[in-house]
Coordinates of C-alpha atoms and ligand atoms in Angstrom, one line a residue:
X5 CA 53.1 -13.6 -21.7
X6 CA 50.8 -11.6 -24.3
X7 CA 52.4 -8.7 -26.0
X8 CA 50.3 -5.4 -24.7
X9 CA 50.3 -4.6 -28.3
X10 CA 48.0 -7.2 -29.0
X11 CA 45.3 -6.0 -27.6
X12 CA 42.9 -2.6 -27.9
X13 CA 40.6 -2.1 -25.4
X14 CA 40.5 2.1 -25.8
X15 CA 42.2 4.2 -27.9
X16 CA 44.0 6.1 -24.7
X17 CA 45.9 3.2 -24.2
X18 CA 47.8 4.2 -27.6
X19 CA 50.1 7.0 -28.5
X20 CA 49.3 9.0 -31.4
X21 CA 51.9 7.5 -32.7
X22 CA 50.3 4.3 -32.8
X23 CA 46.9 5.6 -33.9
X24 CA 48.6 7.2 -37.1
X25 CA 50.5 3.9 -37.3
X26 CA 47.1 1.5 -37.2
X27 CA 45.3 4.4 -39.9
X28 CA 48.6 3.8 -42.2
X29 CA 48.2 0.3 -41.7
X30 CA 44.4 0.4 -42.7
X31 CA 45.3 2.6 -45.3
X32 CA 47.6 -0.3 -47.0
X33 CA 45.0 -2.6 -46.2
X34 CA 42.8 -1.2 -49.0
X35 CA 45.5 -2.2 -51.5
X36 CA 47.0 -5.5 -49.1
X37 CA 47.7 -8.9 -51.1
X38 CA 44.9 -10.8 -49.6
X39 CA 45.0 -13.6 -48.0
X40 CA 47.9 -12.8 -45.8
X41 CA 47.8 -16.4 -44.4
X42 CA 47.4 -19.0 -46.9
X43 CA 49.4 -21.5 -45.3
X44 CA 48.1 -21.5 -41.7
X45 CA 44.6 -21.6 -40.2
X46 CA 44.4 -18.6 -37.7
X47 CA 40.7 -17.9 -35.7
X48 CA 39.3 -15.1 -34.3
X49 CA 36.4 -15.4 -32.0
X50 CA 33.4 -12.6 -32.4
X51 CA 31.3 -12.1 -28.9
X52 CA 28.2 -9.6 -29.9
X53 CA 26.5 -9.6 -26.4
X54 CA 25.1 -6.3 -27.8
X55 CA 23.3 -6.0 -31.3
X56 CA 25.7 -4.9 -34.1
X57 CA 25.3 -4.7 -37.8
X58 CA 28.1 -2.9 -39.1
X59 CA 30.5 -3.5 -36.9
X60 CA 30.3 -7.3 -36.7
X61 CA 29.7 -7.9 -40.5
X62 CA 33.1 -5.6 -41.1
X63 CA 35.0 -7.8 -38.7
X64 CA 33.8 -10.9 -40.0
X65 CA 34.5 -9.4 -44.0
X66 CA 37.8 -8.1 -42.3
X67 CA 39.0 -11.5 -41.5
X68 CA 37.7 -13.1 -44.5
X69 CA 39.8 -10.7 -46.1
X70 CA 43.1 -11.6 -44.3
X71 CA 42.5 -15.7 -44.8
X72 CA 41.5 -16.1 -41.2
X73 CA 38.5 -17.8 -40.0
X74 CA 35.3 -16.1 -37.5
X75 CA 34.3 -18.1 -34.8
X76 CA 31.0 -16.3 -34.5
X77 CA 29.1 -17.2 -31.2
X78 CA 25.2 -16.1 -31.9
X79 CA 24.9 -14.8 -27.9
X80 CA 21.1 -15.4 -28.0
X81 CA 21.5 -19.0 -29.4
X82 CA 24.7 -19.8 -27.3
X83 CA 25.6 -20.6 -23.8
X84 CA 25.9 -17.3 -22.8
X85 CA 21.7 -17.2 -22.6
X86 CA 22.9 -19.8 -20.0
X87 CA 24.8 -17.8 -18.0
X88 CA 27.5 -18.8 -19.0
X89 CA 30.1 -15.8 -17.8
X90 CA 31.8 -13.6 -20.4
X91 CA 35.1 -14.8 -19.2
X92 CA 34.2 -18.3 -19.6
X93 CA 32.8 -17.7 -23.3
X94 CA 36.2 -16.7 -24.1
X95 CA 38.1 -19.2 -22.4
X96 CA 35.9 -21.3 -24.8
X97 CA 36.7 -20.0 -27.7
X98 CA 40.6 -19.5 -27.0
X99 CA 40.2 -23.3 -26.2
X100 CA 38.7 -23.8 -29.9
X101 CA 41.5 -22.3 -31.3
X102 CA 41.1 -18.0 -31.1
X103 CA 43.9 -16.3 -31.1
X104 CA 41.7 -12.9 -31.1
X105 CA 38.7 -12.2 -29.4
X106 CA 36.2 -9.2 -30.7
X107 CA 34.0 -8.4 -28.0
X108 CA 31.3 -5.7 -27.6
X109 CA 29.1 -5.5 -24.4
X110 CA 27.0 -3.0 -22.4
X111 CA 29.4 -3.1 -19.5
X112 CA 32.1 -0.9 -20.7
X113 CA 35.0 -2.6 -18.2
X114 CA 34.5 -6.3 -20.1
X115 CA 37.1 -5.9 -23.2
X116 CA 39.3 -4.4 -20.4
X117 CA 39.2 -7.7 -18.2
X118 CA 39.2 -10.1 -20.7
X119 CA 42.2 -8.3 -22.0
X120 CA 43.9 -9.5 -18.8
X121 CA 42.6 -13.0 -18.8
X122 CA 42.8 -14.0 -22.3
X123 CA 46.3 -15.1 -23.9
X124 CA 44.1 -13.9 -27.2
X125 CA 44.4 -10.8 -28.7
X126 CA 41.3 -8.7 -27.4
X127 CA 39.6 -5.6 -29.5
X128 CA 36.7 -3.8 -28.2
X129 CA 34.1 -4.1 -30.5
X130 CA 32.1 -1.2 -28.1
X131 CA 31.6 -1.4 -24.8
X132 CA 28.8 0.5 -22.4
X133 CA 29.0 4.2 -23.4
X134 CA 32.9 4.2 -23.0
X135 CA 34.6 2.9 -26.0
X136 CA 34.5 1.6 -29.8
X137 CA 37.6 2.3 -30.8
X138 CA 37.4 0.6 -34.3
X139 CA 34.5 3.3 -34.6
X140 CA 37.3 6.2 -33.5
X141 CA 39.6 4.9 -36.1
X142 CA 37.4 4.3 -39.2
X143 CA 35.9 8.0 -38.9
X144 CA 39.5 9.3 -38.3
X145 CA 40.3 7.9 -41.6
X146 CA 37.3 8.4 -43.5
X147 CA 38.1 12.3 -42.7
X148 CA 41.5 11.5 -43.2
X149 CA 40.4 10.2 -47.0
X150 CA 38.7 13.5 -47.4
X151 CA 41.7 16.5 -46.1
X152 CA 44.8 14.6 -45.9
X153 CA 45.8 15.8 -42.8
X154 CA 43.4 16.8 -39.6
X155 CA 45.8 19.4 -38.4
X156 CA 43.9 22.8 -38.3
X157 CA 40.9 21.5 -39.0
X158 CA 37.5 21.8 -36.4
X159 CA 35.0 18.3 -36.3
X160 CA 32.2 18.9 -34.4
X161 CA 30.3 16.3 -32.3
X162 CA 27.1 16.7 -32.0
X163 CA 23.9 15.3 -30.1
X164 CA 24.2 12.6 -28.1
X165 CA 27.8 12.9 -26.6
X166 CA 26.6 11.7 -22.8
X167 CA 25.6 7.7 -24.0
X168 CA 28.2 8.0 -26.9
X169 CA 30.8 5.7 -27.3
X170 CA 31.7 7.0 -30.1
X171 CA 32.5 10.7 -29.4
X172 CA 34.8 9.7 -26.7
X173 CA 36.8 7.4 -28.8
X174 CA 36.8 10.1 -32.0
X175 CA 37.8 12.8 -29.6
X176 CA 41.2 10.8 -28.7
X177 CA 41.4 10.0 -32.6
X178 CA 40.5 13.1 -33.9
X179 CA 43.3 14.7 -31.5
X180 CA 45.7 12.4 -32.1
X181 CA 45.6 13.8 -35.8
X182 CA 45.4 17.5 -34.4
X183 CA 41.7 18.2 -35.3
X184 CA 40.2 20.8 -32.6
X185 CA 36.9 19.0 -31.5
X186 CA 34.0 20.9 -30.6
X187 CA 31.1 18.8 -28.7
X188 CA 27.9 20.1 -29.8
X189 CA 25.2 18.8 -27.4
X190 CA 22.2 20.2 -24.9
X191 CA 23.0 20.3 -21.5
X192 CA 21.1 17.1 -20.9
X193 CA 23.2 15.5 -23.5
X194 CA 26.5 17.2 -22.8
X195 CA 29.0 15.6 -21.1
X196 CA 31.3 18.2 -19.3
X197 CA 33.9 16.2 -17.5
X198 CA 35.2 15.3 -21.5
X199 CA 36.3 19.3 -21.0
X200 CA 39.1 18.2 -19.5
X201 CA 40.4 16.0 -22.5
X202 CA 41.0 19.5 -24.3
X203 CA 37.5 19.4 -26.1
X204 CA 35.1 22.7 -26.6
X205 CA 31.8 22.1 -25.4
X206 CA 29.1 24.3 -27.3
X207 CA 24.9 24.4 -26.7
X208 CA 24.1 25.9 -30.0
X209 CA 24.3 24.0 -32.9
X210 CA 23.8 27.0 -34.8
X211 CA 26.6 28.7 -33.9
X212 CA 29.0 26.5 -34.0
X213 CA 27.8 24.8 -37.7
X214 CA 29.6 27.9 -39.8
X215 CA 33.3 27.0 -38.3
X216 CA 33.1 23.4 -38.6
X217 CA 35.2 21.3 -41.0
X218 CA 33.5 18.2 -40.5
X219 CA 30.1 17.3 -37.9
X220 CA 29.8 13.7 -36.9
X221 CA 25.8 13.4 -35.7
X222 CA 25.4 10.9 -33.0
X223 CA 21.8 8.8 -32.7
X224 CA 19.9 9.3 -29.4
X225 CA 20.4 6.4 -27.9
X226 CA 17.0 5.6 -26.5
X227 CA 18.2 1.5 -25.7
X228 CA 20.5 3.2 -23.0
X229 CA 17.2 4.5 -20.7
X230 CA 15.3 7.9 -21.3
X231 CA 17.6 10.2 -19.9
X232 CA 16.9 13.4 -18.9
X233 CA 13.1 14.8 -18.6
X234 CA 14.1 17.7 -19.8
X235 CA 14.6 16.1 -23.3
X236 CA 12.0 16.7 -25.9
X237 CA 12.1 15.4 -28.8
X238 CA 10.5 18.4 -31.0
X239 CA 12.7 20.6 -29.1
X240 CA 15.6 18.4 -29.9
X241 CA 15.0 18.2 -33.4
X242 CA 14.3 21.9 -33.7
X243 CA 17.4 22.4 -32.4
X244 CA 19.9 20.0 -33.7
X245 CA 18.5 17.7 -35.9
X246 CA 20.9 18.6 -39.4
X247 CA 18.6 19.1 -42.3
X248 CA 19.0 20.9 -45.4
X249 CA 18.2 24.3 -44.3
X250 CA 20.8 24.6 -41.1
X251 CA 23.7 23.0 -43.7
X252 CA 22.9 26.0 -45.4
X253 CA 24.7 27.8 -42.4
X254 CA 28.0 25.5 -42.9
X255 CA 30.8 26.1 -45.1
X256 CA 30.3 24.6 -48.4
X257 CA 33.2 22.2 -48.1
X258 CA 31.6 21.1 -44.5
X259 CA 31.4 17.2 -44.9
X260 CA 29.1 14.8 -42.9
X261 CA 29.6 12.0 -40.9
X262 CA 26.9 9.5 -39.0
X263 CA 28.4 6.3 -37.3
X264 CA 25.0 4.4 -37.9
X265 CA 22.6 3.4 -37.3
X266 CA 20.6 6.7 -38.1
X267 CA 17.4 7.9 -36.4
X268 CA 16.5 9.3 -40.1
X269 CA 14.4 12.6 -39.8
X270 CA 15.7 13.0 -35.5
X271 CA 19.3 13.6 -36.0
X272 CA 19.6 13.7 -39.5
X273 CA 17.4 14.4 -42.7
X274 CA 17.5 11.7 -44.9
X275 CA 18.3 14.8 -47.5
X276 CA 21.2 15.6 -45.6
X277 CA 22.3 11.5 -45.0
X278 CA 21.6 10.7 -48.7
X279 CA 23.1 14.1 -50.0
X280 CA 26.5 15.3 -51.7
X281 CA 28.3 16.2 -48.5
X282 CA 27.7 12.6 -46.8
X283 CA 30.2 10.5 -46.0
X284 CA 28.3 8.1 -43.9
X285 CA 29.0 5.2 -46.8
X286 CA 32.2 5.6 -46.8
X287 CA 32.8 5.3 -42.7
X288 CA 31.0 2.1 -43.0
X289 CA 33.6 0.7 -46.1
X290 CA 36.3 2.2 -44.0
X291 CA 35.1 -0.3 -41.2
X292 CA 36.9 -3.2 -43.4
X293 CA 40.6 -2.5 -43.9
X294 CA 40.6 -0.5 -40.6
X295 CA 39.4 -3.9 -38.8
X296 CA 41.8 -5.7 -40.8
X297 CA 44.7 -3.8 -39.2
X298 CA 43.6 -3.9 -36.1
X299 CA 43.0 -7.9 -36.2
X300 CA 46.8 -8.4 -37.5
X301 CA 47.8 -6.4 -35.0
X302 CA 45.8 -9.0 -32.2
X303 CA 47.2 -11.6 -34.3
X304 CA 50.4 -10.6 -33.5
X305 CA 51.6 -9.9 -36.6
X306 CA 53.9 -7.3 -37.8
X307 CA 52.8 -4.2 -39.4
X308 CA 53.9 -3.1 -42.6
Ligands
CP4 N1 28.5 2.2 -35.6 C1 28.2 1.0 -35.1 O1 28.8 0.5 -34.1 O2 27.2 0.3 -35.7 P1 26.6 -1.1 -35.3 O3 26.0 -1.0 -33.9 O4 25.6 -1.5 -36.4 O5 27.8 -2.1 -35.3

């Protein structure tokens, strides 16, 4: 039977422990002897039902990186556009030789079942609006990279947080490291059942900029329907869109975070994306030795 370990579906499954374990890991990564298998041929399979530029060019440079090989199914070009089921495609590719399987798709349960069918080693690559747990972990170190240690310190959320993947998998990384998160969001974008994971929810983004260590801005996420009528987008802008005048408001060591892609001038000025206090180039380098951990780890091999 598979080691549980193998596998990372969400980062709830995990104890902090094993979050600051995986960021260590990524950390050594940067600096890791590569190729770790030079002897062996080792595959990972890459399922993108969903489109994906940084995260399935990290993976694929992640396992480069570690001497392993991507079995990298185009879905449009494949038998999935078939019908092929999900389950099947990775049945496939474990019959090919995968010992992992990356997998991002719109329904957010399918990393979670194939987790439990596949002897492979499964990581959620994103799935529907409830996980990307690579995501949680590369902006966990990136801010990691830039205080040392999250205890004490205050990352706001902002935009978005109801579609967003991505905020629920920071919150449980963020927390894990002792950051306080504050979820910045209008109440048609504001999820409040995430109150209960011990997050502050906040409507103004103005007030809640000047105590604010960090702000990660989240795209609207049209792809996912319109939402809410209530949502207009000069309103929204007005109100939350960062730009150069409300970072004014932040404290001058206030750093930025965007996990891409960027609705430039909606979210985020391209001032503010482009300027001094970014960091969004340095989540998406992150994305490398953080997927590298995480695909030893599905590999089954021991961390160092
Ligand atoms: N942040 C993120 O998941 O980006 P991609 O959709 O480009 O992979």
């Amino acid at each position: 039977m598979k080691s549980v370990d193998r596998d990372l579906v969400e980062l709830s499954d995990l104890a902090p422990e094993a979050i600051r374990k995986l960021l260590h890991r990524a950390d050594q990564m940067r600096t890791q002897q590569v190729p770790l298998w030079r002897d062996s041929v080792r595959h990972v399979g890459l399922i993108f039902a969903e489109p994906s530029t940084r995260t399935s060019l990290s993976f694929v440079a992640a396992i480069d990186r570690l001497g392993a090989y991507p079995l990298q199914l185009d879905a449009e070009n494949s038998s999935f556009s078939k019908g092929e089921t999900l389950l099947d495609t990775a049945s496939t590719l474990e019959s090919i030789g995968a010992e992992s399987i990356v997998v991002r798709d719109g329904n957010e349960m399918s990393a979670r079942s194939l987790a439990e069918h596949c002897d492979a080693g499964v990581i959620n690559a994103g799935g529907g609006t409830r996980a990307h747990p690579t995501q949680g972990l590369l902006d966990a170190l990136t801010l990691l990279d830039e205080f040392g240690d999250l205890e004490g310190k205050t990352v706001g959320i902002v935009g978005d947080v109801l579609r967003s993947r991505v905020a629920r998998s920071d919150i449980v990384a963020f927390q894990a490291l002792g950051a306080r998160v504050v979820l910045v969001a209008p109440d048609y974008f504001q999820d409040k059942t995430l109150s209960e994971a011990g997050v502050e929810l906040e409507s103004k983004l103005d007030d809640a900029l000047p105590h604010l260590d960090a702000i990660q801005m989240l795209r609207i996420q049209k792809e996912r329907g319109d939402g809410d009528p209530e949502h207009n987008l000069q309103n929204y802008v007005r109100d939350y869109r960062l730009d150069e005048r409300r970072l004014a408001l932040a404290r001058p060591s206030l750093v930025v975070l965007h996990p891409g892609p960027m609705n430039r001038e909606v979210e985020i000025t391209s001032g503010v994306a482009d300027g001094p206090r970014s960091r969004i180039r340095q989540q998406v380098a992150n994305g490398v030795p953080v997927r590298m951990a995480v695909v030893e780890r599905a590999l089954g091999q021991a961390s160092g």
